[in-house]
Each structure stands twice: as structure tokens, then as C-alpha cells.
Amino acid sequence: MNHRSIESIGKTWFLDASESPNLSAKRLSRIRTRDVQEIITQAGEKGCSKRTCKNILDKLKEFFRFADAQKWEYDLRLDAVTLPTQAKEAERKILQPDQLRTLFTEDTVLIHKKPQPCFYIHAFRFLVLTGYRRGELCGFKREDYTPPVLTVSRAVNDRGEITRGKNKNARRTNVLSARAQQVLADQLDMLDRMGVKSPWLFPAPDGSMLQPKAIYDHWTHVYGKQHGIHVTLHELRHTFVSVAKLEMPEALLKDFVGHSTSMDTHGIYGHELDGDKQRAADILDDLFDRLLDESGTH
């Protein structure tokens, strides 16, 4: 929940800070603009990216909006606080073509030095082909999928709680590409062969709801490490966007990944999908076919 994020940033940068200024001993009315500016500047000096510095400032602004609602008195101007010039833009990595081909050809990991099928291989491939967030993937139920349509109606956060998604635009319906449909078919076939009975599309090995940390750890410390793929699980989403943006119109791409601010105009729930949904699926098939079929991957 958002209040946990505000609390964490508040403790780290404003209340429990080891360096000056520590605001825990100051009355709200005694905090000045320069105090906040110094904290934001120090964040940049400690290596925080511009995005992180902006997030710190944005969370503080949320706190002061609450203070305004409570009619608390203070004397500072947050609009006068500037982001540090030395702060760097966060670097994002994506899978390169050879790494993509590895992901779609290598489906085993070493367990006790012996090759074993990777239980999460279809989940990893699905994230690349669709750009869904890992919390959304963990929240997919079989009832959400009526080929070729998949609906995002819930997500699982890092605390294992089921939520309605990151924001209102996260709740969406997409027509899946043929490759993504095949990955789902492979996933369901694998579960059947293993005797895993579960209402979830991508469950844990025992059939229970998959936890985001579990799939993150397996990607980072097992599959990715063993196959020399050093990008984060979230960067699989960035990989999808980087591939899709080559030919997919921006508005269509935002709609697909849940960033569009005009999602309501599509009437997602209980309405027919318009032609753009299928158009997105066709574009994705063409793009990933060109990237992966060069090596004979299907």
C-alpha cells in the first residue's frame, strides 16, 4: 500500500537519517525548505538516481498534502526544491537477441549438479512476450483466460496480498499473440503432466498462489545466473516495451502494458474488444517471430 512506501522513505531519509539534517527532533513548523533541499541533494550525492530523488520528494509532498488537510502549520515551499544535477538517470538493461534466444531454447536448470526442467520457464517467457508485471502474472487465474483473451483483474504484491493492481489502468484485457498463447498452452500442459492442480495459471510447485519473491529469486539466483542473463525480472517488461515500440503505436503499447490514461474508452469489462487489440497481437507476433525464428525457435 502507498502509506507503507511513504513510511519507509520518511524513516530512511527524514527521521532515521544518519547524517544532517535529521528531522525527527524538529517540530513541523520549524522545518525549512533548505532542510528538504539538503536531504534531496544528499540522496543524489549517495548515488540515488533522479527517479529515486524525485520519488523521495513526491512522497514528502504527499505527506504535506495530508498536513494541509489536517490544517497543520508549516513554513516551507516544496516547489522550490530542485533535483540534484549530479543524480544520474536510472540505467535500464534489456535482453539482447542472443539472450532472448537462450531464454526460448534453454528450459533446464542445474539442481544438485543435474539438469532439471525449470518450473518457471514458461512464466519467464510469458513476461517477455507480454510485458506483464510479475505481480500480475502471480495473480492470473485460469478463469481469466479465454483464448485468445486474457484479463488482468488482480495482482499479488511483495507481501503476498491480492490487490486490484498497481493503478486503475492496470486492470485491462488483451488479445494475446500466438506465441504468448503457445506459452500458456505449454504451461498448462506442464502442470497437467506434473499433476499440479491449481486455479492459478502460474502457481507455485505445490499449486498454491505464486509469490512474487519466489519467482524473482529463481530468475535472479538460479535461471539467470546459470544461463548468464544478468537483467532483473522487471527488466523483462522493459525488454517487451523495447521490442514492441519498434512498430507498435505508442497509444496502443500503453494500453497493452497498462499505462494508458484513456483505458475506460475501451470498455474493457463486459464489452467487445475492438480491432486494435488484435492488431497489437499481430504486431507482437511479427516482431518476436523475426527475433526468435532466426535460430529456429518456436
Short mmCIF file of N, CA and C in Angstrom, two decimals, residues 193-287:
data_model
loop_
_atom_site.label_atom_id
_atom_site.label_comp_id
_atom_site.label_asym_id
_atom_site.label_seq_id
_atom_site.Cartn_x
_atom_site.Cartn_y
_atom_site.Cartn_z
N ARG A 193 0.99 -32.54 -16.70
CA ARG A 193 1.95 -33.66 -16.65
C ARG A 193 2.52 -33.85 -15.25
N MET A 194 2.67 -32.74 -14.53
CA MET A 194 3.23 -32.82 -13.18
C MET A 194 2.16 -33.12 -12.13
N GLY A 195 0.90 -33.12 -12.55
CA GLY A 195 -0.17 -33.38 -11.60
C GLY A 195 -0.44 -32.23 -10.65
N VAL A 196 -0.09 -31.01 -11.07
CA VAL A 196 -0.32 -29.82 -10.25
C VAL A 196 -1.74 -29.31 -10.50
N LYS A 197 -2.60 -29.43 -9.50
CA LYS A 197 -3.98 -28.95 -9.60
C LYS A 197 -4.06 -27.57 -8.94
N SER A 198 -4.46 -26.59 -9.71
CA SER A 198 -4.47 -25.24 -9.16
C SER A 198 -5.41 -24.34 -9.97
N PRO A 199 -6.05 -23.36 -9.32
CA PRO A 199 -6.86 -22.39 -10.06
C PRO A 199 -5.99 -21.32 -10.71
N TRP A 200 -4.70 -21.28 -10.37
CA TRP A 200 -3.79 -20.25 -10.86
C TRP A 200 -3.15 -20.68 -12.17
N LEU A 201 -2.93 -19.73 -13.08
CA LEU A 201 -2.26 -20.04 -14.34
C LEU A 201 -0.77 -20.33 -14.11
N PHE A 202 -0.16 -19.56 -13.21
CA PHE A 202 1.25 -19.75 -12.90
C PHE A 202 1.40 -19.96 -11.38
N PRO A 203 1.07 -21.16 -10.91
CA PRO A 203 1.12 -21.41 -9.47
C PRO A 203 2.52 -21.74 -8.98
N ALA A 204 2.66 -21.85 -7.68
CA ALA A 204 3.86 -22.41 -7.08
C ALA A 204 3.85 -23.91 -7.35
N PRO A 205 4.98 -24.59 -7.19
CA PRO A 205 5.03 -26.04 -7.47
C PRO A 205 3.99 -26.87 -6.73
N ASP A 206 3.54 -26.39 -5.55
CA ASP A 206 2.53 -27.15 -4.80
C ASP A 206 1.11 -26.75 -5.17
N GLY A 207 0.96 -25.88 -6.16
CA GLY A 207 -0.36 -25.47 -6.62
C GLY A 207 -0.91 -24.23 -5.94
N SER A 208 -0.23 -23.75 -4.92
CA SER A 208 -0.69 -22.54 -4.23
C SER A 208 -0.35 -21.30 -5.04
N MET A 209 -0.84 -20.16 -4.59
CA MET A 209 -0.57 -18.90 -5.29
C MET A 209 0.92 -18.60 -5.28
N LEU A 210 1.46 -18.30 -6.44
CA LEU A 210 2.88 -17.98 -6.56
C LEU A 210 3.18 -16.63 -5.92
N GLN A 211 4.26 -16.57 -5.15
CA GLN A 211 4.69 -15.32 -4.53
C GLN A 211 5.69 -14.60 -5.44
N PRO A 212 5.55 -13.28 -5.61
CA PRO A 212 6.48 -12.53 -6.47
C PRO A 212 7.94 -12.75 -6.09
N LYS A 213 8.24 -12.85 -4.80
CA LYS A 213 9.63 -13.02 -4.38
C LYS A 213 10.18 -14.37 -4.84
N ALA A 214 9.33 -15.39 -4.87
CA ALA A 214 9.79 -16.72 -5.26
C ALA A 214 10.23 -16.75 -6.71
N ILE A 215 9.43 -16.15 -7.59
CA ILE A 215 9.80 -16.16 -9.00
C ILE A 215 10.98 -15.21 -9.24
N TYR A 216 11.03 -14.13 -8.48
CA TYR A 216 12.16 -13.19 -8.59
C TYR A 216 13.47 -13.90 -8.20
N ASP A 217 13.43 -14.61 -7.08
CA ASP A 217 14.64 -15.30 -6.61
C ASP A 217 15.09 -16.37 -7.58
N HIS A 218 14.15 -17.11 -8.16
CA HIS A 218 14.53 -18.18 -9.08
C HIS A 218 15.15 -17.59 -10.35
N TRP A 219 14.59 -16.50 -10.83
CA TRP A 219 15.16 -15.85 -12.02
C TRP A 219 16.56 -15.31 -11.71
N THR A 220 16.70 -14.62 -10.60
CA THR A 220 17.96 -13.96 -10.28
C THR A 220 19.06 -14.93 -9.89
N HIS A 221 18.74 -15.86 -9.02
CA HIS A 221 19.78 -16.71 -8.41
C HIS A 221 19.91 -18.09 -9.03
N VAL A 222 18.97 -18.47 -9.88
CA VAL A 222 19.04 -19.81 -10.47
C VAL A 222 19.10 -19.70 -11.99
N TYR A 223 17.97 -19.45 -12.65
CA TYR A 223 17.96 -19.49 -14.11
C TYR A 223 18.88 -18.42 -14.72
N GLY A 224 18.69 -17.17 -14.32
CA GLY A 224 19.50 -16.10 -14.89
C GLY A 224 20.98 -16.29 -14.63
N LYS A 225 21.31 -16.65 -13.40
CA LYS A 225 22.71 -16.85 -13.02
C LYS A 225 23.34 -17.99 -13.80
N GLN A 226 22.64 -19.10 -13.93
CA GLN A 226 23.20 -20.27 -14.60
C GLN A 226 23.34 -20.08 -16.11
N HIS A 227 22.46 -19.24 -16.68
CA HIS A 227 22.50 -19.06 -18.13
C HIS A 227 23.13 -17.72 -18.54
N GLY A 228 23.74 -17.04 -17.59
CA GLY A 228 24.47 -15.82 -17.92
C GLY A 228 23.60 -14.67 -18.36
N ILE A 229 22.38 -14.60 -17.84
CA ILE A 229 21.47 -13.50 -18.17
C ILE A 229 21.36 -12.59 -16.96
N HIS A 230 21.98 -11.42 -17.05
CA HIS A 230 22.06 -10.54 -15.88
C HIS A 230 21.19 -9.30 -16.06
N VAL A 231 19.91 -9.53 -16.17
CA VAL A 231 18.93 -8.44 -16.12
C VAL A 231 17.93 -8.82 -15.04
N THR A 232 17.26 -7.82 -14.50
CA THR A 232 16.30 -8.11 -13.44
C THR A 232 15.01 -8.66 -14.04
N LEU A 233 14.19 -9.24 -13.19
CA LEU A 233 12.92 -9.77 -13.66
C LEU A 233 12.05 -8.64 -14.21
N HIS A 234 12.08 -7.47 -13.58
CA HIS A 234 11.28 -6.34 -14.07
C HIS A 234 11.78 -5.88 -15.43
N GLU A 235 13.06 -6.08 -15.69
CA GLU A 235 13.60 -5.64 -16.98
C GLU A 235 13.15 -6.54 -18.13
N LEU A 236 12.51 -7.66 -17.83
CA LEU A 236 11.86 -8.42 -18.89
C LEU A 236 10.70 -7.60 -19.45
N ARG A 237 10.05 -6.83 -18.58
CA ARG A 237 8.98 -5.92 -19.02
C ARG A 237 9.57 -4.82 -19.91
N HIS A 238 10.75 -4.31 -19.52
CA HIS A 238 11.41 -3.29 -20.34
C HIS A 238 11.82 -3.88 -21.68
N THR A 239 12.21 -5.16 -21.68
CA THR A 239 12.56 -5.82 -22.93
C THR A 239 11.36 -5.84 -23.86
N PHE A 240 10.21 -6.21 -23.31
CA PHE A 240 8.98 -6.25 -24.12
C PHE A 240 8.69 -4.88 -24.72
N VAL A 241 8.76 -3.84 -23.90
CA VAL A 241 8.45 -2.49 -24.38
C VAL A 241 9.44 -2.07 -25.46
N SER A 242 10.72 -2.40 -25.25
CA SER A 242 11.75 -2.02 -26.22
C SER A 242 11.52 -2.69 -27.57
N VAL A 243 11.06 -3.94 -27.55
CA VAL A 243 10.77 -4.64 -28.80
C VAL A 243 9.49 -4.10 -29.43
N ALA A 244 8.44 -3.97 -28.62
CA ALA A 244 7.13 -3.59 -29.14
C ALA A 244 7.12 -2.17 -29.70
N LYS A 245 7.90 -1.28 -29.11
CA LYS A 245 7.85 0.12 -29.54
C LYS A 245 8.44 0.32 -30.93
N LEU A 246 9.11 -0.71 -31.46
CA LEU A 246 9.68 -0.59 -32.80
C LEU A 246 8.61 -0.37 -33.85
N GLU A 247 7.45 -1.00 -33.65
CA GLU A 247 6.40 -0.88 -34.66
C GLU A 247 5.01 -0.61 -34.10
N MET A 248 4.84 -0.76 -32.80
CA MET A 248 3.51 -0.56 -32.23
C MET A 248 3.30 0.90 -31.88
N PRO A 249 2.19 1.50 -32.31
CA PRO A 249 1.91 2.90 -31.96
C PRO A 249 1.92 3.08 -30.44
N GLU A 250 2.38 4.24 -30.00
CA GLU A 250 2.57 4.48 -28.57
C GLU A 250 1.27 4.29 -27.78
N ALA A 251 0.18 4.81 -28.29
CA ALA A 251 -1.08 4.69 -27.55
C ALA A 251 -1.49 3.23 -27.39
N LEU A 252 -1.25 2.42 -28.44
CA LEU A 252 -1.60 1.01 -28.40
C LEU A 252 -0.70 0.27 -27.40
N LEU A 253 0.58 0.62 -27.37
CA LEU A 253 1.52 0.00 -26.45
C LEU A 253 1.17 0.33 -25.01
N LYS A 254 0.87 1.59 -24.74
CA LYS A 254 0.50 1.99 -23.38
C LYS A 254 -0.74 1.24 -22.91
N ASP A 255 -1.67 1.07 -23.82
CA ASP A 255 -2.89 0.34 -23.50
C ASP A 255 -2.57 -1.11 -23.14
N PHE A 256 -1.68 -1.71 -23.89
CA PHE A 256 -1.35 -3.12 -23.70
C PHE A 256 -0.67 -3.35 -22.35
N VAL A 257 0.26 -2.47 -21.97
CA VAL A 257 1.01 -2.69 -20.73
C VAL A 257 0.36 -2.04 -19.52
N GLY A 258 -0.77 -1.36 -19.73
CA GLY A 258 -1.49 -0.78 -18.60
C GLY A 258 -1.04 0.60 -18.20
N HIS A 259 -0.53 1.38 -19.15
CA HIS A 259 -0.11 2.74 -18.86
C HIS A 259 -1.07 3.79 -19.40
N SER A 260 -2.04 3.37 -20.22
CA SER A 260 -2.91 4.33 -20.87
C SER A 260 -3.82 5.02 -19.88
N THR A 261 -3.99 6.33 -20.07
CA THR A 261 -4.91 7.09 -19.22
C THR A 261 -6.32 7.10 -19.81
N SER A 262 -6.48 6.52 -21.00
CA SER A 262 -7.79 6.51 -21.65
C SER A 262 -8.38 5.10 -21.70
N MET A 263 -7.96 4.26 -20.74
CA MET A 263 -8.39 2.85 -20.77
C MET A 263 -9.90 2.70 -20.76
N ASP A 264 -10.61 3.58 -20.05
CA ASP A 264 -12.06 3.43 -19.92
C ASP A 264 -12.76 3.49 -21.27
N THR A 265 -12.18 4.16 -22.25
CA THR A 265 -12.84 4.29 -23.54
C THR A 265 -12.95 2.96 -24.26
N HIS A 266 -12.17 1.98 -23.86
CA HIS A 266 -12.24 0.67 -24.49
C HIS A 266 -13.34 -0.19 -23.89
N GLY A 267 -13.89 0.24 -22.75
CA GLY A 267 -14.94 -0.54 -22.13
C GLY A 267 -14.51 -1.98 -21.91
N ILE A 268 -13.44 -2.17 -21.17
CA ILE A 268 -12.81 -3.49 -21.07
C ILE A 268 -13.76 -4.57 -20.58
N TYR A 269 -14.40 -4.33 -19.47
CA TYR A 269 -15.16 -5.42 -18.86
C TYR A 269 -16.55 -5.52 -19.45
N GLY A 270 -16.89 -6.72 -19.96
CA GLY A 270 -18.23 -6.98 -20.47
C GLY A 270 -18.51 -6.37 -21.82
N HIS A 271 -17.49 -5.92 -22.55
CA HIS A 271 -17.69 -5.32 -23.86
C HIS A 271 -16.82 -6.03 -24.89
N GLU A 272 -17.17 -5.87 -26.15
CA GLU A 272 -16.38 -6.47 -27.19
C GLU A 272 -15.03 -5.78 -27.30
N LEU A 273 -14.02 -6.54 -27.66
CA LEU A 273 -12.70 -5.97 -27.90
C LEU A 273 -12.67 -5.35 -29.29
N ASP A 274 -12.11 -4.16 -29.41
CA ASP A 274 -12.05 -3.55 -30.73
C ASP A 274 -10.88 -4.12 -31.53
N GLY A 275 -10.77 -3.75 -32.78
CA GLY A 275 -9.75 -4.30 -33.66
C GLY A 275 -8.34 -4.01 -33.24
N ASP A 276 -8.13 -2.95 -32.45
CA ASP A 276 -6.78 -2.61 -32.02
C ASP A 276 -6.17 -3.70 -31.16
N LYS A 277 -7.00 -4.41 -30.40
CA LYS A 277 -6.47 -5.47 -29.54
C LYS A 277 -5.82 -6.58 -30.38
N GLN A 278 -6.50 -6.97 -31.44
CA GLN A 278 -5.96 -7.99 -32.33
C GLN A 278 -4.76 -7.44 -33.10
N ARG A 279 -4.82 -6.17 -33.44
CA ARG A 279 -3.70 -5.54 -34.15
C ARG A 279 -2.44 -5.59 -33.31
N ALA A 280 -2.59 -5.35 -32.01
CA ALA A 280 -1.44 -5.42 -31.12
C ALA A 280 -0.86 -6.82 -31.09
N ALA A 281 -1.71 -7.83 -31.03
CA ALA A 281 -1.26 -9.21 -31.01
C ALA A 281 -0.52 -9.56 -32.29
N ASP A 282 -1.03 -9.10 -33.44
CA ASP A 282 -0.40 -9.39 -34.72
C ASP A 282 0.97 -8.74 -34.83
N ILE A 283 1.09 -7.51 -34.34
CA ILE A 283 2.37 -6.81 -34.37
C ILE A 283 3.39 -7.54 -33.52
N LEU A 284 2.97 -7.98 -32.33
CA LEU A 284 3.89 -8.69 -31.43
C LEU A 284 4.36 -10.00 -32.04
N ASP A 285 3.46 -10.73 -32.68
CA ASP A 285 3.86 -11.98 -33.33
C ASP A 285 4.92 -11.72 -34.39
N ASP A 286 4.71 -10.71 -35.19
CA ASP A 286 5.65 -10.42 -36.26
C ASP A 286 7.02 -10.05 -35.70
N LEU A 287 7.04 -9.22 -34.66
CA LEU A 287 8.30 -8.78 -34.07
C LEU A 287 9.07 -9.93 -33.44
#
